Tab-separated table of C-alpha atoms in Angstrom:
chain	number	residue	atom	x	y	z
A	224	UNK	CA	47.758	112.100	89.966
A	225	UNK	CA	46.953	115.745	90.987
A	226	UNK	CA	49.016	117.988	92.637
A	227	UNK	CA	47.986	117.135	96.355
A	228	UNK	CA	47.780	113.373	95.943
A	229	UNK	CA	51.564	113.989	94.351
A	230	UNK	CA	53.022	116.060	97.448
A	231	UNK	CA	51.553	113.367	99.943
A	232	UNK	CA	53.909	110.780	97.537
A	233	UNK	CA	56.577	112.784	98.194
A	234	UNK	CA	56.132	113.345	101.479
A	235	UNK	CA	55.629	109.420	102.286
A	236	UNK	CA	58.749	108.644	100.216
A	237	UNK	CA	60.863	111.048	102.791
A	238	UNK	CA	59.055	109.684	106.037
A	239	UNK	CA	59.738	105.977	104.326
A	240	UNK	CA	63.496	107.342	103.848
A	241	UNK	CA	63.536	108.652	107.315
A	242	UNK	CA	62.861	105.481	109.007
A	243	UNK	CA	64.774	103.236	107.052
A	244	UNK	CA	68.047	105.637	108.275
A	245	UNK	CA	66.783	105.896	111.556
A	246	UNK	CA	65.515	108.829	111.872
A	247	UNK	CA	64.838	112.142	110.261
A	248	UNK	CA	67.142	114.481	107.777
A	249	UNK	CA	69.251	115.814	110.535
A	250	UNK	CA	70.537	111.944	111.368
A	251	UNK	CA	70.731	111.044	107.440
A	252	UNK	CA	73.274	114.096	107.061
A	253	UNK	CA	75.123	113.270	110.532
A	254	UNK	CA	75.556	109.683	108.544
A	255	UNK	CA	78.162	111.045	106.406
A	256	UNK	CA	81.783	111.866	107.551
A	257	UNK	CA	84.783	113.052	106.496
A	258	UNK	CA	88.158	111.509	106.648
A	259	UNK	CA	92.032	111.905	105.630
A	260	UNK	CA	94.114	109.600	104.026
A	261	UNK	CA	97.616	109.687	102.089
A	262	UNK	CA	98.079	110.873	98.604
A	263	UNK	CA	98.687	107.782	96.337
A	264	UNK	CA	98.352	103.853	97.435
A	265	UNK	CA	97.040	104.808	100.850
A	266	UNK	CA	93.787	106.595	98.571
A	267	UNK	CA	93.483	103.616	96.284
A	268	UNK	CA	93.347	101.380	99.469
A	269	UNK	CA	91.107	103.034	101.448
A	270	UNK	CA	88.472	103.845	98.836
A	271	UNK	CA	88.907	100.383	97.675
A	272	UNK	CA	88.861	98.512	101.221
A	273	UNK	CA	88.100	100.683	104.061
A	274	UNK	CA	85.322	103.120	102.469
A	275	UNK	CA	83.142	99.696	101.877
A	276	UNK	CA	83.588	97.810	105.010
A	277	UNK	CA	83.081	101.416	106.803
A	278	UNK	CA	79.395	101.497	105.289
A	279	UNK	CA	78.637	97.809	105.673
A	280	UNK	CA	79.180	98.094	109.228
A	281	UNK	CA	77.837	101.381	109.844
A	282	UNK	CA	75.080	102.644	107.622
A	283	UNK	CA	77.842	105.590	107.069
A	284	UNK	CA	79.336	107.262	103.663
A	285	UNK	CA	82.927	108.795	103.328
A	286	UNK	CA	83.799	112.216	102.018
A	287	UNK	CA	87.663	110.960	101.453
A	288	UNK	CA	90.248	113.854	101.390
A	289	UNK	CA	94.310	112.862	100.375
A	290	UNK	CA	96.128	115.405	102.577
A	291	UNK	CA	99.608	114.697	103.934
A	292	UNK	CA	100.137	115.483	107.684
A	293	UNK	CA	101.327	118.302	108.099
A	294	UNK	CA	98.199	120.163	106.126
A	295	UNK	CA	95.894	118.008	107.723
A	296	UNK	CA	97.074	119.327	110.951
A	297	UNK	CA	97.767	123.185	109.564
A	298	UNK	CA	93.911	122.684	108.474
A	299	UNK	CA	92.707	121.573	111.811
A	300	UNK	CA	94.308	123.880	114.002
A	301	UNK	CA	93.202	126.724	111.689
A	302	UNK	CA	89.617	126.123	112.098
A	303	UNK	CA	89.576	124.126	115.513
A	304	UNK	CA	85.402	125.004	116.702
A	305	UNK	CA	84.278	123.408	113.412
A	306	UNK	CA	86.860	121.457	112.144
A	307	UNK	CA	87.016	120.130	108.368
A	308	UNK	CA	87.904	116.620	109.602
A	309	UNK	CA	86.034	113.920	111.713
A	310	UNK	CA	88.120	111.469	111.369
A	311	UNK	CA	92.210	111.929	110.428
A	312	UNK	CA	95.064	109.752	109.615
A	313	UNK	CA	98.335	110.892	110.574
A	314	UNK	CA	102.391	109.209	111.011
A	315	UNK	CA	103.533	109.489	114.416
A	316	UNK	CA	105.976	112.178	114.162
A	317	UNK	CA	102.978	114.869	113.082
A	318	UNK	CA	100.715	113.086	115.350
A	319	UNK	CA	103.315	113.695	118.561
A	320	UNK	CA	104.142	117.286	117.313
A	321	UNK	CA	100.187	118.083	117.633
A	322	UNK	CA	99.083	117.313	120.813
A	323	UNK	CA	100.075	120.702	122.025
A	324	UNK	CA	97.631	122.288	119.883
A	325	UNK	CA	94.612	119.900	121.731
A	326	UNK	CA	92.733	118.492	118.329
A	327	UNK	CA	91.985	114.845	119.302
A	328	UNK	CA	88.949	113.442	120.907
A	329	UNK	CA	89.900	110.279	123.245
A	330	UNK	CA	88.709	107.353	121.568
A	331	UNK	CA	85.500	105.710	123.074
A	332	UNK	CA	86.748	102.368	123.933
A	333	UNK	CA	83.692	100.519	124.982
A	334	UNK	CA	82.387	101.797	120.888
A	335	UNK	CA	85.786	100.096	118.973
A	336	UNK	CA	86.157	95.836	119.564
A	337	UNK	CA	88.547	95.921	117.543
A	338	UNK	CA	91.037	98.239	119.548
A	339	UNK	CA	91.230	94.811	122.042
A	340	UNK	CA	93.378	92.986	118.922
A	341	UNK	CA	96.105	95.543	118.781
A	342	UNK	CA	99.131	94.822	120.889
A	343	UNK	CA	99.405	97.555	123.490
A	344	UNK	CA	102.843	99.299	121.546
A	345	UNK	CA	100.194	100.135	118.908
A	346	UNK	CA	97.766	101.879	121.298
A	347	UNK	CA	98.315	105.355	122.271
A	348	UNK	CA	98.988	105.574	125.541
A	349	UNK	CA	96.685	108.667	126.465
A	350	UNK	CA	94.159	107.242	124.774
A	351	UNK	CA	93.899	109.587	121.557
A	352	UNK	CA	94.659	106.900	118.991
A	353	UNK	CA	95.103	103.932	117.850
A	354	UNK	CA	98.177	103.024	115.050
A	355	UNK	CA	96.638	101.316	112.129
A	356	UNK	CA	99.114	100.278	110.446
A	357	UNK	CA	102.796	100.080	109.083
A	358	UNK	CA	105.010	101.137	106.249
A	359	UNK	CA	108.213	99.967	105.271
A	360	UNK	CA	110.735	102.649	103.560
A	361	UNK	CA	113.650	100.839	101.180
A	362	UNK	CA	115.154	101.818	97.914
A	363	UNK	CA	112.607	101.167	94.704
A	364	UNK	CA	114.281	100.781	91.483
A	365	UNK	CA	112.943	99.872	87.602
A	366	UNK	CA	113.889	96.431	87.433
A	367	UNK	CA	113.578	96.821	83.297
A	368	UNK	CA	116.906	99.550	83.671
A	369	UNK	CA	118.566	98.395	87.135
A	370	UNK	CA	119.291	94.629	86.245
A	371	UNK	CA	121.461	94.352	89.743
A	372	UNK	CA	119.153	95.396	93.169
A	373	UNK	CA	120.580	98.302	94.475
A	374	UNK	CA	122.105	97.256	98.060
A	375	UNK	CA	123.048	100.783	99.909
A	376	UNK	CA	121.777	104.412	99.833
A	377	UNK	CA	125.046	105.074	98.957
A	378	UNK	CA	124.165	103.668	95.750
A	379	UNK	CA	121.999	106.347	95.099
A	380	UNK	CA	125.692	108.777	94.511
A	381	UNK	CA	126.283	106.348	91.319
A	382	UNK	CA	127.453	108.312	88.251
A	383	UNK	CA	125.193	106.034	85.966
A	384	UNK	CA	121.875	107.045	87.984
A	385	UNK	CA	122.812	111.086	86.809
A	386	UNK	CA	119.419	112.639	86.264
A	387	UNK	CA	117.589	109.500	87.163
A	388	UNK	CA	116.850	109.840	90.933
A	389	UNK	CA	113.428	111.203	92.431
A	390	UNK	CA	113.073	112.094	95.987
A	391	UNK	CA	110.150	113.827	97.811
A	392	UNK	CA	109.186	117.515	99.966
A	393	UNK	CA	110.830	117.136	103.679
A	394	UNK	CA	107.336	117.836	104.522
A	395	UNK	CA	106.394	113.906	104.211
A	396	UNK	CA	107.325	111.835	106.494
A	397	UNK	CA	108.867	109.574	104.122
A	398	UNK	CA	112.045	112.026	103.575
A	399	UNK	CA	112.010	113.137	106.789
A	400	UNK	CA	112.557	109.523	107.910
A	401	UNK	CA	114.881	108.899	105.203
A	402	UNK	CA	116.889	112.456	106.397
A	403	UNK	CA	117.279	111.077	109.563
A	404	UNK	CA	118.718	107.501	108.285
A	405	UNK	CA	120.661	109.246	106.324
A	406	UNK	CA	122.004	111.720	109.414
A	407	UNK	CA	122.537	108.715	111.655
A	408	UNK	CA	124.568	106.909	109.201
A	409	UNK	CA	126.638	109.656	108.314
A	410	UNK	CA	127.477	110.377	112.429
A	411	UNK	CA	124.309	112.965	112.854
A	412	UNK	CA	121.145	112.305	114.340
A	413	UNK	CA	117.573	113.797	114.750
A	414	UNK	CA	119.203	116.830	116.709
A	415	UNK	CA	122.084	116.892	113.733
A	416	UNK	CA	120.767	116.612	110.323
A	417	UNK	CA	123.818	118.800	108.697
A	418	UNK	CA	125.692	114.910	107.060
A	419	UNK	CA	121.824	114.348	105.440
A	420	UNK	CA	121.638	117.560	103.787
A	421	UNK	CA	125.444	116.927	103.245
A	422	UNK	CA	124.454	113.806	101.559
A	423	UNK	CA	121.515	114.899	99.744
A	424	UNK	CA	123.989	117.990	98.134
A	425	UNK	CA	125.678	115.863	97.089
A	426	UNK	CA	123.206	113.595	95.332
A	427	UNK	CA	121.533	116.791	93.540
A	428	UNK	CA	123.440	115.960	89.864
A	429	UNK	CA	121.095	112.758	90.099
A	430	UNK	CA	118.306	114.225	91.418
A	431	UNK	CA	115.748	114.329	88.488
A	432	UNK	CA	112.890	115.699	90.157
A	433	UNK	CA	111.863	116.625	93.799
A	434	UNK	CA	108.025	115.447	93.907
A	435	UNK	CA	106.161	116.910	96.331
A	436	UNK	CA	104.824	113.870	98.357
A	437	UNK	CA	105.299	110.059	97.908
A	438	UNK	CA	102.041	109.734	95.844
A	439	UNK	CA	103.421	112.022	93.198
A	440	UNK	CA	106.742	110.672	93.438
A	441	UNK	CA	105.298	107.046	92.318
A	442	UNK	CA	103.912	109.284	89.365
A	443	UNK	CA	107.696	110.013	88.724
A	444	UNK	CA	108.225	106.208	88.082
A	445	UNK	CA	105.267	105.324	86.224
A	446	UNK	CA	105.864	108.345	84.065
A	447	UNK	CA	109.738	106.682	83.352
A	448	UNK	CA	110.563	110.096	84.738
A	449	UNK	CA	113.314	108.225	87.279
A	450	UNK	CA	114.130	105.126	87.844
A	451	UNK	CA	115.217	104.985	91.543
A	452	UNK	CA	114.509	106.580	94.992
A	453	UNK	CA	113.900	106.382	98.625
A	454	UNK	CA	109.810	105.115	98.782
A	455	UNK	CA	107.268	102.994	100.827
A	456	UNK	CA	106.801	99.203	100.412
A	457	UNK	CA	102.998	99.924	99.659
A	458	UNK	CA	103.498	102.358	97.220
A	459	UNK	CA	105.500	100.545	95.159
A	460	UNK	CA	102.788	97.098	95.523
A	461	UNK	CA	100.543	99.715	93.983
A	462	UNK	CA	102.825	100.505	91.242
A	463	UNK	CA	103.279	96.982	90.885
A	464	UNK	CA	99.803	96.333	90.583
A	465	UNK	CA	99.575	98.852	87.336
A	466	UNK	CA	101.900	97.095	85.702
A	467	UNK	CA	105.239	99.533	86.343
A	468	UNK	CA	108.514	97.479	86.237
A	469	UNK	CA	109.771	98.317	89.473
A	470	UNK	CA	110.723	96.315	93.123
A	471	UNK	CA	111.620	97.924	96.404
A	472	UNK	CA	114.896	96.259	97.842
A	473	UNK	CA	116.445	96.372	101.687
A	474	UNK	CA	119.438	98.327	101.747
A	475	UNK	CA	122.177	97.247	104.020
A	476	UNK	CA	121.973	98.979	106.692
A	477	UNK	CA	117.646	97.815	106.904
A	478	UNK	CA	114.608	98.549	105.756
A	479	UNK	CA	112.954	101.757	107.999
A	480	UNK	CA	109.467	101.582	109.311
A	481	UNK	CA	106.892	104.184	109.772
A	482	UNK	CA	103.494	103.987	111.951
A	483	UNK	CA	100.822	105.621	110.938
A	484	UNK	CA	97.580	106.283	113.973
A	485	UNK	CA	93.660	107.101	113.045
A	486	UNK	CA	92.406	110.265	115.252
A	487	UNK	CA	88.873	111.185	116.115
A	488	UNK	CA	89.279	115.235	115.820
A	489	UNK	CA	87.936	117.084	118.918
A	490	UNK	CA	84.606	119.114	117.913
A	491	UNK	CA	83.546	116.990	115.578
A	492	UNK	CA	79.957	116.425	115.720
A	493	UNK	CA	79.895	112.931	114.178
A	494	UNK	CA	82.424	111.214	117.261
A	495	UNK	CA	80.270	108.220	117.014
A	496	UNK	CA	80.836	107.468	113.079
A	497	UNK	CA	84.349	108.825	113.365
A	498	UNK	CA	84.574	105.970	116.227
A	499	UNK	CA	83.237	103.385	113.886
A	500	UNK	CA	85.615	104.272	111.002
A	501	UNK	CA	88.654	104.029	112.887
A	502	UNK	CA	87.329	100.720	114.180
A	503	UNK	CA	86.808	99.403	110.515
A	504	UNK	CA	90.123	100.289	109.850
A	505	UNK	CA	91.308	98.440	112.511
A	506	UNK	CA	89.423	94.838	111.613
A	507	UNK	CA	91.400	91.690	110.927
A	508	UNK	CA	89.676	91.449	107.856
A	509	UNK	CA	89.880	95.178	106.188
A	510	UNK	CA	93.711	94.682	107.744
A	511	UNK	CA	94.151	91.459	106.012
A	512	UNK	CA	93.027	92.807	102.657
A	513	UNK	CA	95.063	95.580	102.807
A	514	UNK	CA	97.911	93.992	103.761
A	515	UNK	CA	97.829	92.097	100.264
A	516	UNK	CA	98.784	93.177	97.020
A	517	UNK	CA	99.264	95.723	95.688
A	518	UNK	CA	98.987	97.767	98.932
A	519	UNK	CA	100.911	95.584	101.091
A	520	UNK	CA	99.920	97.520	104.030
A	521	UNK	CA	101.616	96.092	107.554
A	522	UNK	CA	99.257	95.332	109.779
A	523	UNK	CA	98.886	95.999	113.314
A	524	UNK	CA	95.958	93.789	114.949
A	525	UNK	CA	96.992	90.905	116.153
A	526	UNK	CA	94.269	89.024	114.079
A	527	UNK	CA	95.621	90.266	110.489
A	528	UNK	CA	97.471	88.130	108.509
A	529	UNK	CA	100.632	89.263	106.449
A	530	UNK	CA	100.211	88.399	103.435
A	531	UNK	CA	102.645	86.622	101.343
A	532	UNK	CA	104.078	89.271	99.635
A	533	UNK	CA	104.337	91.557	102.735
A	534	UNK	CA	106.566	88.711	104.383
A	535	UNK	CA	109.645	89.694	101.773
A	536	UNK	CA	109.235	92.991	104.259
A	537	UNK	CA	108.357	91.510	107.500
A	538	UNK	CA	106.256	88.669	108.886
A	539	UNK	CA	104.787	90.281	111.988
A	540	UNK	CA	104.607	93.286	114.243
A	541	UNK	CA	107.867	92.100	115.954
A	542	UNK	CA	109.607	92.631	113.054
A	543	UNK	CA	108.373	95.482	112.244
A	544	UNK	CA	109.679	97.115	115.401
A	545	UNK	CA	113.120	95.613	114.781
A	546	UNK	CA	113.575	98.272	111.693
A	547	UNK	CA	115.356	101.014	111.866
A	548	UNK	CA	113.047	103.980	112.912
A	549	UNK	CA	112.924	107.803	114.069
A	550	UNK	CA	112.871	109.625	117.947
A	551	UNK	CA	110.274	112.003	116.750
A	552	UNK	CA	110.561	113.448	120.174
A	553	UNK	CA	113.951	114.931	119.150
A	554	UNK	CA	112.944	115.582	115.435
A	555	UNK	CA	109.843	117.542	116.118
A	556	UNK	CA	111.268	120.304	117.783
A	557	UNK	CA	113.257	121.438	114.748
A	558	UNK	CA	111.602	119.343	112.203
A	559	UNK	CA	110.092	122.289	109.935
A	560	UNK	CA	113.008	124.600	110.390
A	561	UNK	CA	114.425	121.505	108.727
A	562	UNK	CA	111.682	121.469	106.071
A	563	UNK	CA	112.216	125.264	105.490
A	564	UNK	CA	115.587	124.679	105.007
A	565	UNK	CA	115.096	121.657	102.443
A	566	UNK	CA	112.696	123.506	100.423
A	567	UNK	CA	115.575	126.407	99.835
A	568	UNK	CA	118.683	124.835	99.088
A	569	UNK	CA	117.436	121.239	97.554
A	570	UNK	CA	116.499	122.618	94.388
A	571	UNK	CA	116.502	121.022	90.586
């Protein structure tokens, strides 16, 4: 082959490549997107589940970034004409706290079916995102150490759990939800955390380690660094799944559920893909799968199915909105002076 006959080759090749995407290079790059998702279970799951069905359905690939809230937000609003994110996941609280800074794209309705099979609680309202799903916050415990289920956070202040209890950084919503529980049933609130840092004083001679989210904090029991703590019904499924000897029980006072809503980021220049994502994530089937073990993930369209092992949690979305749960409209406000004031004085 000489060297003319083997640049045509190449150049056919492309043009072949071209058409089979759909068009040239500038539509074979705008194929690929990037999107958030939790440190931990929430990664396994959606590189597992979501990331497939995404490109099935769409042509599209994933860059997949774990980033808890809070960054994800800090990162947005810090570079908001050409934002690293197309597509974000985010808990409610952190969602509700940034809408003033104007990041999210309204969601094109008439581009995501499956937005029709979510009841209209798990909608947003203006029309900037759609909840995708639910998590259930009890206590987990090693079942090989703690023979008898723990049955109140109280429990956590037991002498023989000394040096044996892992919590996470305020800055994840799964301690600030647990701060609040722990406020309210100490006579506080979201407007009066002083009983949960009370409490949490308190509980510092058991406190083994302070992780800093809920993915690292599952490292903490797989590593047999603690053997109980405040964590998510799906994280510990995935813990289950490798094999760790640990169970999540209801404490007495109930188990406390977070939502968690998919964003299209405004300035994005892949709204369409972004769109399509969201929509994957919200299909019975990639719901239904998730919702299984070891993720356990609650769903929210109507046309999921809990799965068995979900059900010792909660059998539908009625249930889930029975739990306990947070007024992020009154937490936000002072919710990272609280965080500042966590990362100072609950130390190990």
């Amino acid at each position: 082959m000489t060297v003319s006959e083997s640049r045509r080759s190449i150049l056919k090749a492309a043009a072949l490549a071209g058409a089979a995407s759909g068009g040239g290079l500038a539509f074979a790059q705008s194929k690929a997107i990037s999107a958030t998702t939790y440190p931990g279970a929430w990664e396994s799951a959606h590189r597992g589940i979501l990331l497939p069905a995404f490109a099935k359905a769409s042509g599209g690939s994933t860059n997949l970034v774990a980033s808890l809230a809070v960054d994800t937000v800090s990162k947005i609003v810090a570079s908001k004409a050409n934002p690293p994110f197309d597509v974000i996941i985010l808990d409610e609280g952190p969602y509700l706290a940034a809408l003033q800074h104007d990041i999210f794209e309204k969601l094109p309705v008439d581009r995501m079916p499956n937005l029709k099979d979510l009841p209209p609680k798990f909608v947003d309202p203006r029309g900037l995102g759609a909840f995708v799903s639910g998590q259930i916050i009890g206590i987990a415990y090693n079942t090989a150490k703690i023979k008898t289920p723990p049955k109140s956070w109280n429990d956590l202040l037991k002498p023989e759990y000394k040096g044996r209890v892992g919590l996470a950084g305020m800055g994840s919503t799964l301690m600030s939800a647990w701060m609040v529980e722990m406020a309210r049933l100490n006579g506080g609130s979201e407007e009066n955390m002083e009983p949960a840092f009370a409490f949490v004083k308190k509980l510092l001679p058991n406190v083994s380690a302070v992780a800093a989210n809920p993915g690292a904090l599952a490292t903490l029991f797989q590593q047999d660094q603690i053997d109980i703590s405040v964590h998510y019904n799906n994280n510990v499924g995935d813990l289950q799944g490798k094999g760790v000897p640990v169970a999540l029980t209801r404490p007495d006072t109930g188990w406390i559920h977070i939502k968690s809503t998919m964003h299209i980021v405004k300035n994005t220049k892949n709204a369409e893909l972004a769109a399509a994502y969201i929509n994957a994530a919200l299909s019975p089937d990639v719901q239904t799968k998730m919702a299984e073990a070891p993720y356990f993930v609650a769903p929210t369209s109507s046309k999921a199915v809990f799965s068995k092992g979900l059900q010792a949690y909660a059998t539908d979305t009625k249930a889930l909105e029975a739990m306990n749960g947070v007024d992020w409209a009154k937490l936000n406000p002072r919710r990272g002076e609280y965080i500042d004031r966590f990362n100072r004085e609950i130390k190990v």
